[in-house]
Amino acid sequence: MTKAGIAWSAGEVAAGVAIDVEIDGARLWSEYLPEPVAGMHRLEWPRALGPSLRGSGSVAVRVPADASTIAAGSYRFAAEGSGPSLRKLVTAGTIVDKWGKLVTAASRELHRALLDGAERVIAELRSADYTVAITGGTLLGAVRVGTILDRDDDADLLLYLGEATPADVSIASYRVERLLAGFGHEVIRHSDAHLQVMLAPTESGVSAHVDVFFGYHDRGVYSQPIHVRTDLPVEALLPLTEIELGGRMFPSVADPEAWLAACYGPSWRIPDPAFSFETPIPTRRRFENWYGTYDFTRHFWEAQAKAAGPRSSARARADVRQMLRRTRRGDAVLDLGSGVGRQSRALARRGRAVTAVDFATTAIDAARGTSAGTFRVERANLAHGRAVLDLIERHGGRGDVNVLLGDVLAYLPQSSRANVFRLVRAVSGSSGTVLASFPDRVSPRYEHLRPDSWHLPLSWLQDELEPFGLEYALIRRSVRRTPVGLRRIVQVSIRAAAPHRRQEKTLMTRIRKSAARRTEATEPAVEVDRVAELETAVLELRGEIDELRKDSRRIAELYDLVVEHLGTGRSAD
């Protein structure tokens, strides 16, 4: 056993069978047995376990279908000390779930909490006349074994909207979110078609949640993000029936078996501990553009907040010094991506009126503790356009607000950065200071699923700022040691671009396009060039279609903002 993974000689068990990996006798994760290479099976440690590869103990690989052991041995890494370790994870009842996240393993107490929580959320949704039933793994457990599946750690509900469009789904999701928040729930928005309802911890501290998925028919096609898009008829859903789950009766779709086949495929009856969804690319593109993906990196940043050390980084201290030089006592500062709030605290101690904003709940809780009332703390997801509109509404009328983006921009996808620039343009006014710092070169240890290894070249930044009438000025460059190696960090200020510069850029863009068209007209057409041209056209068309799908979401965001204004008696001007 090494930090690269687990390896053992191949035996008689066929590749592709579901296996469990146990540490010190407790299951830590499940997956499929890989094909042997040079007579050896090799498993990589799940990425979420990286910080915990410490200490020593036993490891075994078993086939849960017959409880047979196909490999066993021991692991020995650096002494665990006071930090995380594999032993501490399994002792705490932690596992790696099918999404690759560290979660509390299922237990009887957790399942009771899920049954109670599902009953409560169903009653709350029904009080507003919504059509609600159990779905997903919860329905699978009810049909297969009459209770929640042993390894399930959440409850799944379907909220069926009938005939609807994607914009209808987004608008409904805002209404449902407000309804559930009104009942006292914390609601985390994964997308406009998937809300996660956090349940109060049990007496022993076990946390649970209920997932609400929106399903609907649109011109004969049934969609239920995150995975289902099929020709399932309305009669398979309605009228709702009841089904037993854990000794209680819950609402169910009319034909549970038809729904389960549509979601899990024809082999849904066969237990598969390593199952994970493989959503077809066209379906995924539709759902992601229609409804967004707002929770892609939250679990990473939750873990970072939990592991945050006691001191601010050199980069963070440099950002604070620069903001202090450019602002005065009493000036408003919006600290976006504030983490546990150290920069906010340092600025507040020097008299700035700071609002710390983050979307990781662990960071928000830590920042509230750090604040002790010296600065405000707000939770907002910069990936979610509607949440950014709320930020603009709350802070846009406070004069020229200063904005700190310390180690944030590079770790956001482009669509989220666009939301940030829209916010900056709206709140910073003519004299607000906007500071940002980020790595601008590729990390030596880049991982797609690790956002702190991402980068943002300055040329990309300028291209993305221009549509918002913004530009940047470089302040300084430095080299910092980070968890993903040495990185070059740039610190920039962002400001409104001079009108003549915006006009020049527009003119130059038109000239380049015109020149390109003339070049295309005079070059001889050859088959290879024609194929490349068609491939480019297809990609451009796909991009345009994706933008049109996003438009339905943007329309819904603006519509809901107006409706909320009217509903609370505020001006909708």
mmCIF file of C-alpha atoms in Angstrom, residues 129-459:
data_model
loop_
_atom_site.group_PDB
_atom_site.id
_atom_site.type_symbol
_atom_site.label_atom_id
_atom_site.label_comp_id
_atom_site.label_asym_id
_atom_site.label_seq_id
_atom_site.Cartn_x
_atom_site.Cartn_y
_atom_site.Cartn_z
ATOM 1 C CA ASP A 129 -50.783 22.157 -2.786
ATOM 2 C CA TYR A 130 -47.636 20.758 -4.392
ATOM 3 C CA THR A 131 -47.661 17.200 -5.765
ATOM 4 C CA VAL A 132 -44.950 15.332 -3.836
ATOM 5 C CA ALA A 133 -43.742 11.721 -3.726
ATOM 6 C CA ILE A 134 -40.663 9.812 -2.671
ATOM 7 C CA THR A 135 -38.205 9.230 -5.505
ATOM 8 C CA GLY A 136 -34.660 8.122 -6.316
ATOM 9 C CA GLY A 137 -32.892 5.877 -3.849
ATOM 10 C CA THR A 138 -35.683 6.338 -1.313
ATOM 11 C CA LEU A 139 -38.250 4.894 -3.734
ATOM 12 C CA LEU A 140 -35.779 2.158 -4.691
ATOM 13 C CA GLY A 141 -35.475 1.158 -1.021
ATOM 14 C CA ALA A 142 -39.250 1.135 -0.555
ATOM 15 C CA VAL A 143 -39.791 -1.144 -3.563
ATOM 16 C CA ARG A 144 -36.796 -3.408 -3.029
ATOM 17 C CA VAL A 145 -36.717 -3.888 0.776
ATOM 18 C CA GLY A 146 -39.552 -1.809 2.253
ATOM 19 C CA THR A 147 -37.271 0.641 4.006
ATOM 20 C CA ILE A 148 -34.340 3.008 3.391
ATOM 21 C CA LEU A 149 -31.424 1.158 1.798
ATOM 22 C CA ASP A 150 -28.705 0.287 4.300
ATOM 23 C CA ARG A 151 -26.141 2.621 2.785
ATOM 24 C CA ASP A 152 -28.417 5.554 1.898
ATOM 25 C CA ASP A 153 -27.571 8.776 3.715
ATOM 26 C CA ASP A 154 -30.341 11.048 2.421
ATOM 27 C CA ALA A 155 -34.028 11.060 1.464
ATOM 28 C CA ASP A 156 -35.181 11.934 -2.052
ATOM 29 C CA LEU A 157 -38.472 13.639 -2.925
ATOM 30 C CA LEU A 158 -40.061 14.389 -6.294
ATOM 31 C CA LEU A 159 -42.024 17.611 -6.681
ATOM 32 C CA TYR A 160 -44.058 17.129 -9.867
ATOM 33 C CA LEU A 161 -45.060 20.291 -11.745
ATOM 34 C CA GLY A 162 -47.114 18.716 -14.535
ATOM 35 C CA GLU A 163 -46.727 20.346 -17.955
ATOM 36 C CA ALA A 164 -44.031 23.006 -17.627
ATOM 37 C CA THR A 165 -41.133 24.729 -19.371
ATOM 38 C CA PRO A 166 -37.594 25.115 -17.987
ATOM 39 C CA ALA A 167 -38.370 28.726 -17.031
ATOM 40 C CA ASP A 168 -41.459 27.511 -15.134
ATOM 41 C CA VAL A 169 -39.253 25.085 -13.203
ATOM 42 C CA SER A 170 -36.797 27.816 -12.201
ATOM 43 C CA ILE A 171 -39.584 30.145 -11.074
ATOM 44 C CA ALA A 172 -41.240 27.355 -9.073
ATOM 45 C CA SER A 173 -37.938 26.552 -7.375
ATOM 46 C CA TYR A 174 -37.741 30.073 -5.927
ATOM 47 C CA ARG A 175 -41.263 29.810 -4.538
ATOM 48 C CA VAL A 176 -40.500 26.426 -2.998
ATOM 49 C CA GLU A 177 -37.231 27.685 -1.521
ATOM 50 C CA ARG A 178 -39.028 30.583 0.180
ATOM 51 C CA LEU A 179 -41.768 28.260 1.405
ATOM 52 C CA LEU A 180 -39.280 25.871 3.020
ATOM 53 C CA ALA A 181 -37.204 28.706 4.464
ATOM 54 C CA GLY A 182 -40.428 30.045 5.986
ATOM 55 C CA PHE A 183 -40.779 26.744 7.833
ATOM 56 C CA GLY A 184 -37.330 27.322 9.347
ATOM 57 C CA HIS A 185 -35.195 25.172 7.047
ATOM 58 C CA GLU A 186 -31.771 25.995 5.683
ATOM 59 C CA VAL A 187 -32.047 25.344 1.939
ATOM 60 C CA ILE A 188 -29.006 24.775 -0.265
ATOM 61 C CA ARG A 189 -29.636 25.273 -3.972
ATOM 62 C CA HIS A 190 -27.782 22.707 -6.087
ATOM 63 C CA SER A 191 -29.596 23.919 -9.198
ATOM 64 C CA ASP A 192 -32.929 25.441 -10.168
ATOM 65 C CA ALA A 193 -34.301 21.875 -10.243
ATOM 66 C CA HIS A 194 -32.644 20.472 -7.089
ATOM 67 C CA LEU A 195 -32.951 21.904 -3.587
ATOM 68 C CA GLN A 196 -31.317 20.345 -0.528
ATOM 69 C CA VAL A 197 -33.231 20.800 2.720
ATOM 70 C CA MET A 198 -30.982 20.587 5.768
ATOM 71 C CA LEU A 199 -32.525 18.918 8.807
ATOM 72 C CA ALA A 200 -31.766 19.861 12.401
ATOM 73 C CA PRO A 201 -29.059 17.602 13.923
ATOM 74 C CA THR A 202 -30.264 14.780 16.149
ATOM 75 C CA GLU A 203 -29.550 14.752 19.881
ATOM 76 C CA SER A 204 -26.276 12.917 19.240
ATOM 77 C CA GLY A 205 -25.295 15.374 16.506
ATOM 78 C CA VAL A 206 -26.143 13.316 13.401
ATOM 79 C CA SER A 207 -26.867 15.590 10.438
ATOM 80 C CA ALA A 208 -29.247 14.683 7.635
ATOM 81 C CA HIS A 209 -30.877 16.257 4.616
ATOM 82 C CA VAL A 210 -33.753 15.782 2.201
ATOM 83 C CA ASP A 211 -33.245 16.363 -1.520
ATOM 84 C CA VAL A 212 -36.155 17.848 -3.473
ATOM 85 C CA PHE A 213 -36.015 17.183 -7.230
ATOM 86 C CA PHE A 214 -38.372 18.937 -9.652
ATOM 87 C CA GLY A 215 -39.989 16.766 -12.328
ATOM 88 C CA TYR A 216 -42.168 17.881 -15.224
ATOM 89 C CA HIS A 217 -43.460 17.020 -18.674
ATOM 90 C CA ASP A 218 -42.701 19.224 -21.669
ATOM 91 C CA ARG A 219 -44.232 18.267 -25.018
ATOM 92 C CA GLY A 220 -44.337 14.563 -24.181
ATOM 93 C CA VAL A 221 -40.861 14.296 -22.626
ATOM 94 C CA TYR A 222 -40.483 13.706 -18.877
ATOM 95 C CA SER A 223 -37.514 15.409 -17.231
ATOM 96 C CA GLN A 224 -36.297 15.064 -13.657
ATOM 97 C CA PRO A 225 -32.805 16.474 -13.190
ATOM 98 C CA ILE A 226 -30.171 15.442 -12.468
ATOM 99 C CA HIS A 227 -30.463 12.323 -14.605
ATOM 100 C CA VAL A 228 -33.897 11.427 -15.975
ATOM 101 C CA ARG A 229 -35.048 12.598 -19.414
ATOM 102 C CA THR A 230 -37.282 10.078 -21.130
ATOM 103 C CA ASP A 231 -40.701 9.399 -22.649
ATOM 104 C CA LEU A 232 -42.187 8.219 -19.326
ATOM 105 C CA PRO A 233 -45.942 8.926 -19.610
ATOM 106 C CA VAL A 234 -47.952 10.977 -17.148
ATOM 107 C CA GLU A 235 -49.861 7.802 -16.230
ATOM 108 C CA ALA A 236 -46.649 6.369 -14.734
ATOM 109 C CA LEU A 237 -46.651 9.250 -12.238
ATOM 110 C CA LEU A 238 -50.288 10.104 -11.561
ATOM 111 C CA PRO A 239 -52.463 9.510 -9.688
ATOM 112 C CA LEU A 240 -50.130 9.154 -6.724
ATOM 113 C CA THR A 241 -50.399 6.029 -4.585
ATOM 114 C CA GLU A 242 -48.889 5.071 -1.226
ATOM 115 C CA ILE A 243 -45.994 2.771 -0.433
ATOM 116 C CA GLU A 244 -44.533 1.504 2.824
ATOM 117 C CA LEU A 245 -41.126 2.794 3.873
ATOM 118 C CA GLY A 246 -39.682 1.884 7.249
ATOM 119 C CA GLY A 247 -43.083 0.983 8.688
ATOM 120 C CA ARG A 248 -44.679 4.239 7.541
ATOM 121 C CA MET A 249 -46.766 5.114 4.504
ATOM 122 C CA PHE A 250 -45.368 7.605 1.992
ATOM 123 C CA PRO A 251 -46.699 8.981 -1.307
ATOM 124 C CA SER A 252 -45.385 7.237 -4.415
ATOM 125 C CA VAL A 253 -45.710 7.636 -8.174
ATOM 126 C CA ALA A 254 -48.397 5.502 -9.814
ATOM 127 C CA ASP A 255 -45.943 3.023 -11.375
ATOM 128 C CA PRO A 256 -42.774 2.858 -9.221
ATOM 129 C CA GLU A 257 -41.200 0.133 -11.336
ATOM 130 C CA ALA A 258 -41.525 2.171 -14.545
ATOM 131 C CA TRP A 259 -39.923 5.184 -12.858
ATOM 132 C CA LEU A 260 -37.080 3.082 -11.402
ATOM 133 C CA ALA A 261 -36.366 1.559 -14.828
ATOM 134 C CA ALA A 262 -36.271 5.049 -16.367
ATOM 135 C CA CYS A 263 -33.781 6.230 -13.732
ATOM 136 C CA TYR A 264 -31.591 3.208 -12.980
ATOM 137 C CA GLY A 265 -32.032 1.084 -16.095
ATOM 138 C CA PRO A 266 -33.479 -2.426 -16.535
ATOM 139 C CA SER A 267 -31.216 -3.941 -13.832
ATOM 140 C CA TRP A 268 -32.560 -1.716 -11.061
ATOM 141 C CA ARG A 269 -33.714 -4.739 -9.020
ATOM 142 C CA ILE A 270 -30.126 -6.003 -8.579
ATOM 143 C CA PRO A 271 -28.269 -4.377 -5.635
ATOM 144 C CA ASP A 272 -25.165 -2.494 -6.788
ATOM 145 C CA PRO A 273 -23.201 -0.875 -3.918
ATOM 146 C CA ALA A 274 -20.832 0.888 -6.344
ATOM 147 C CA PHE A 275 -23.579 2.368 -8.543
ATOM 148 C CA SER A 276 -23.137 5.915 -9.831
ATOM 149 C CA PHE A 277 -25.078 7.874 -12.420
ATOM 150 C CA GLU A 278 -23.709 8.262 -15.938
ATOM 151 C CA THR A 279 -25.931 10.968 -17.392
ATOM 152 C CA PRO A 280 -25.862 11.151 -21.214
ATOM 153 C CA ILE A 281 -23.970 14.220 -22.409
ATOM 154 C CA PRO A 282 -26.919 15.786 -24.316
ATOM 155 C CA THR A 283 -29.119 15.437 -21.217
ATOM 156 C CA ARG A 284 -26.438 16.867 -18.971
ATOM 157 C CA ARG A 285 -25.899 19.853 -21.276
ATOM 158 C CA ARG A 286 -29.625 20.585 -21.284
ATOM 159 C CA PHE A 287 -29.996 20.352 -17.528
ATOM 160 C CA GLU A 288 -26.822 22.276 -16.678
ATOM 161 C CA ASN A 289 -27.691 25.161 -19.003
ATOM 162 C CA TRP A 290 -31.379 25.277 -18.126
ATOM 163 C CA TYR A 291 -30.937 24.974 -14.371
ATOM 164 C CA GLY A 292 -27.313 25.771 -13.560
ATOM 165 C CA THR A 293 -24.799 23.922 -11.395
ATOM 166 C CA TYR A 294 -24.446 25.947 -8.219
ATOM 167 C CA ASP A 295 -22.853 23.436 -5.870
ATOM 168 C CA PHE A 296 -19.982 22.059 -7.938
ATOM 169 C CA THR A 297 -17.110 23.032 -5.606
ATOM 170 C CA ARG A 298 -18.863 23.697 -2.276
ATOM 171 C CA HIS A 299 -17.765 20.446 -0.611
ATOM 172 C CA PHE A 300 -14.138 21.194 -1.462
ATOM 173 C CA TRP A 301 -14.383 24.622 0.164
ATOM 174 C CA GLU A 302 -16.266 23.173 3.154
ATOM 175 C CA ALA A 303 -13.292 20.883 3.734
ATOM 176 C CA GLN A 304 -10.857 23.774 3.296
ATOM 177 C CA ALA A 305 -12.737 25.822 5.887
ATOM 178 C CA LYS A 306 -12.634 22.935 8.369
ATOM 179 C CA ALA A 307 -8.872 22.561 7.861
ATOM 180 C CA ALA A 308 -8.092 26.307 7.972
ATOM 181 C CA GLY A 309 -5.071 27.099 10.139
ATOM 182 C CA PRO A 310 -4.887 29.879 12.735
ATOM 183 C CA ARG A 311 -2.958 32.404 10.604
ATOM 184 C CA SER A 312 -3.715 34.353 7.454
ATOM 185 C CA SER A 313 -1.570 33.673 4.388
ATOM 186 C CA ALA A 314 1.001 36.165 3.114
ATOM 187 C CA ARG A 315 -1.263 36.741 0.100
ATOM 188 C CA ALA A 316 -4.216 37.557 2.354
ATOM 189 C CA ARG A 317 -2.162 39.994 4.425
ATOM 190 C CA ALA A 318 -0.979 41.742 1.246
ATOM 191 C CA ASP A 319 -4.593 42.126 0.103
ATOM 192 C CA VAL A 320 -5.579 43.644 3.435
ATOM 193 C CA ARG A 321 -2.690 46.114 3.358
ATOM 194 C CA GLN A 322 -3.589 47.217 -0.160
ATOM 195 C CA MET A 323 -7.280 47.669 0.709
ATOM 196 C CA LEU A 324 -6.369 49.698 3.799
ATOM 197 C CA ARG A 325 -4.183 52.003 1.700
ATOM 198 C CA ARG A 326 -7.012 52.679 -0.732
ATOM 199 C CA THR A 327 -9.896 53.123 1.730
ATOM 200 C CA ARG A 328 -10.718 55.151 4.827
ATOM 201 C CA ARG A 329 -12.368 54.438 8.170
ATOM 202 C CA GLY A 330 -16.094 53.927 7.747
ATOM 203 C CA ASP A 331 -15.833 52.865 4.102
ATOM 204 C CA ALA A 332 -17.960 49.873 3.090
ATOM 205 C CA VAL A 333 -16.034 46.745 2.023
ATOM 206 C CA LEU A 334 -17.625 43.652 0.501
ATOM 207 C CA ASP A 335 -15.301 40.682 1.105
ATOM 208 C CA LEU A 336 -16.366 38.102 -1.496
ATOM 209 C CA GLY A 337 -15.166 34.554 -0.888
ATOM 210 C CA SER A 338 -14.306 35.532 2.680
ATOM 211 C CA GLY A 339 -13.638 32.017 3.968
ATOM 212 C CA VAL A 340 -13.437 31.912 7.759
ATOM 213 C CA GLY A 341 -13.304 35.718 7.898
ATOM 214 C CA ARG A 342 -9.716 36.595 8.798
ATOM 215 C CA GLN A 343 -9.385 39.329 6.168
ATOM 216 C CA SER A 344 -12.765 40.711 7.139
ATOM 217 C CA ARG A 345 -11.713 40.842 10.779
ATOM 218 C CA ALA A 346 -8.433 42.600 9.952
ATOM 219 C CA LEU A 347 -10.268 45.234 7.904
ATOM 220 C CA ALA A 348 -12.997 45.683 10.513
ATOM 221 C CA ARG A 349 -10.394 46.254 13.226
ATOM 222 C CA ARG A 350 -9.136 49.192 11.180
ATOM 223 C CA GLY A 351 -12.575 50.756 11.010
ATOM 224 C CA ARG A 352 -13.943 49.463 7.699
ATOM 225 C CA ALA A 353 -17.624 48.536 7.511
ATOM 226 C CA VAL A 354 -17.153 44.975 6.273
ATOM 227 C CA THR A 355 -19.619 42.409 4.973
ATOM 228 C CA ALA A 356 -18.120 38.934 4.585
ATOM 229 C CA VAL A 357 -19.724 36.750 1.903
ATOM 230 C CA ASP A 358 -19.155 33.042 1.281
ATOM 231 C CA PHE A 359 -21.217 30.017 0.215
ATOM 232 C CA ALA A 360 -19.607 27.255 2.297
ATOM 233 C CA THR A 361 -21.672 26.807 5.455
ATOM 234 C CA THR A 362 -18.606 25.761 7.466
ATOM 235 C CA ALA A 363 -16.868 28.999 6.453
ATOM 236 C CA ILE A 364 -19.953 31.073 7.279
ATOM 237 C CA ASP A 365 -20.235 29.530 10.757
ATOM 238 C CA ALA A 366 -16.519 30.112 11.380
ATOM 239 C CA ALA A 367 -16.724 33.719 10.132
ATOM 240 C CA ARG A 368 -19.608 34.453 12.493
ATOM 241 C CA GLY A 369 -17.457 33.211 15.336
ATOM 242 C CA THR A 370 -14.504 35.257 14.106
ATOM 243 C CA SER A 371 -16.650 38.371 13.785
ATOM 244 C CA ALA A 372 -17.923 38.620 17.339
ATOM 245 C CA GLY A 373 -20.167 41.352 15.975
ATOM 246 C CA THR A 374 -17.410 43.434 14.354
ATOM 247 C CA PHE A 375 -18.526 42.727 10.777
ATOM 248 C CA ARG A 376 -21.566 41.333 8.971
ATOM 249 C CA VAL A 377 -21.624 37.814 7.529
ATOM 250 C CA GLU A 378 -23.860 36.762 4.626
ATOM 251 C CA ARG A 379 -24.218 33.510 2.741
ATOM 252 C CA ALA A 380 -24.465 33.855 -1.045
ATOM 253 C CA ASN A 381 -23.495 31.632 -3.949
ATOM 254 C CA LEU A 382 -21.733 33.636 -6.664
ATOM 255 C CA ALA A 383 -22.575 30.910 -9.194
ATOM 256 C CA HIS A 384 -26.263 31.702 -8.778
ATOM 257 C CA GLY A 385 -27.431 34.756 -10.700
ATOM 258 C CA ARG A 386 -30.507 35.251 -8.502
ATOM 259 C CA ALA A 387 -28.349 35.321 -5.356
ATOM 260 C CA VAL A 388 -26.077 37.913 -6.993
ATOM 261 C CA LEU A 389 -29.110 40.073 -7.816
ATOM 262 C CA ASP A 390 -29.997 39.956 -4.114
ATOM 263 C CA LEU A 391 -26.456 41.072 -3.219
ATOM 264 C CA ILE A 392 -26.732 43.970 -5.663
ATOM 265 C CA GLU A 393 -30.050 44.953 -4.132
ATOM 266 C CA ARG A 394 -28.686 44.897 -0.580
ATOM 267 C CA HIS A 395 -25.397 46.668 -1.277
ATOM 268 C CA GLY A 396 -25.950 48.671 -4.449
ATOM 269 C CA GLY A 397 -27.565 51.608 -2.692
ATOM 270 C CA ARG A 398 -24.791 52.213 -0.166
ATOM 271 C CA GLY A 399 -22.690 54.555 -2.259
ATOM 272 C CA ASP A 400 -19.421 53.400 -3.779
ATOM 273 C CA VAL A 401 -18.763 50.013 -2.187
ATOM 274 C CA ASN A 402 -15.228 48.609 -2.124
ATOM 275 C CA VAL A 403 -14.871 44.952 -3.112
ATOM 276 C CA LEU A 404 -12.177 42.493 -2.054
ATOM 277 C CA LEU A 405 -11.712 39.342 -4.177
ATOM 278 C CA GLY A 406 -8.833 37.697 -2.346
ATOM 279 C CA ASP A 407 -7.884 34.405 -4.006
ATOM 280 C CA VAL A 408 -11.320 34.002 -5.584
ATOM 281 C CA LEU A 409 -11.569 34.746 -9.326
ATOM 282 C CA ALA A 410 -9.322 31.934 -10.591
ATOM 283 C CA TYR A 411 -11.301 29.371 -8.615
ATOM 284 C CA LEU A 412 -14.652 30.208 -10.187
ATOM 285 C CA PRO A 413 -15.953 28.980 -13.551
ATOM 286 C CA GLN A 414 -16.339 31.670 -16.198
ATOM 287 C CA SER A 415 -20.117 31.964 -15.744
ATOM 288 C CA SER A 416 -19.623 32.675 -12.033
ATOM 289 C CA ARG A 417 -16.957 35.277 -12.769
ATOM 290 C CA ALA A 418 -19.474 36.984 -15.060
ATOM 291 C CA ASN A 419 -21.850 37.211 -12.088
ATOM 292 C CA VAL A 420 -19.045 38.742 -10.009
ATOM 293 C CA PHE A 421 -18.264 41.362 -12.650
ATOM 294 C CA ARG A 422 -21.955 42.235 -12.908
ATOM 295 C CA LEU A 423 -21.975 42.713 -9.130
ATOM 296 C CA VAL A 424 -18.773 44.780 -9.181
ATOM 297 C CA ARG A 425 -20.137 47.052 -11.897
ATOM 298 C CA ALA A 426 -23.341 47.619 -9.930
ATOM 299 C CA VAL A 427 -21.934 48.308 -6.447
ATOM 300 C CA SER A 428 -18.486 49.874 -6.909
ATOM 301 C CA GLY A 429 -19.732 53.032 -8.616
ATOM 302 C CA SER A 430 -17.229 55.563 -9.857
ATOM 303 C CA SER A 431 -14.760 55.527 -6.970
ATOM 304 C CA GLY A 432 -15.039 52.184 -5.215
ATOM 305 C CA THR A 433 -11.828 50.152 -4.921
ATOM 306 C CA VAL A 434 -11.959 46.607 -6.316
ATOM 307 C CA LEU A 435 -8.961 44.422 -5.495
ATOM 308 C CA ALA A 436 -8.354 40.879 -6.689
ATOM 309 C CA SER A 437 -5.499 38.424 -6.280
ATOM 310 C CA PHE A 438 -5.163 35.045 -7.966
ATOM 311 C CA PRO A 439 -2.696 32.688 -9.688
ATOM 312 C CA ASP A 440 -2.326 33.475 -13.388
ATOM 313 C CA ARG A 441 -0.298 30.446 -14.484
ATOM 314 C CA VAL A 442 -1.024 26.722 -14.613
ATOM 315 C CA SER A 443 -0.466 24.875 -11.351
ATOM 316 C CA PRO A 444 2.310 22.263 -11.319
ATOM 317 C CA ARG A 445 -0.270 19.949 -9.683
ATOM 318 C CA TYR A 446 -3.439 20.765 -11.588
ATOM 319 C CA GLU A 447 -6.592 18.719 -10.874
ATOM 320 C CA HIS A 448 -9.929 19.527 -12.479
ATOM 321 C CA LEU A 449 -11.831 18.636 -9.295
ATOM 322 C CA ARG A 450 -9.525 20.732 -7.130
ATOM 323 C CA PRO A 451 -10.422 24.408 -7.741
ATOM 324 C CA ASP A 452 -7.445 25.792 -5.818
ATOM 325 C CA SER A 453 -5.259 24.369 -8.610
ATOM 326 C CA TRP A 454 -7.036 26.447 -11.285
ATOM 327 C CA HIS A 455 -5.625 29.658 -12.766
ATOM 328 C CA LEU A 456 -6.788 32.801 -14.584
ATOM 329 C CA PRO A 457 -4.456 34.346 -17.194
ATOM 330 C CA LEU A 458 -4.607 38.136 -17.338
ATOM 331 C CA SER A 459 -5.592 37.982 -21.013
#
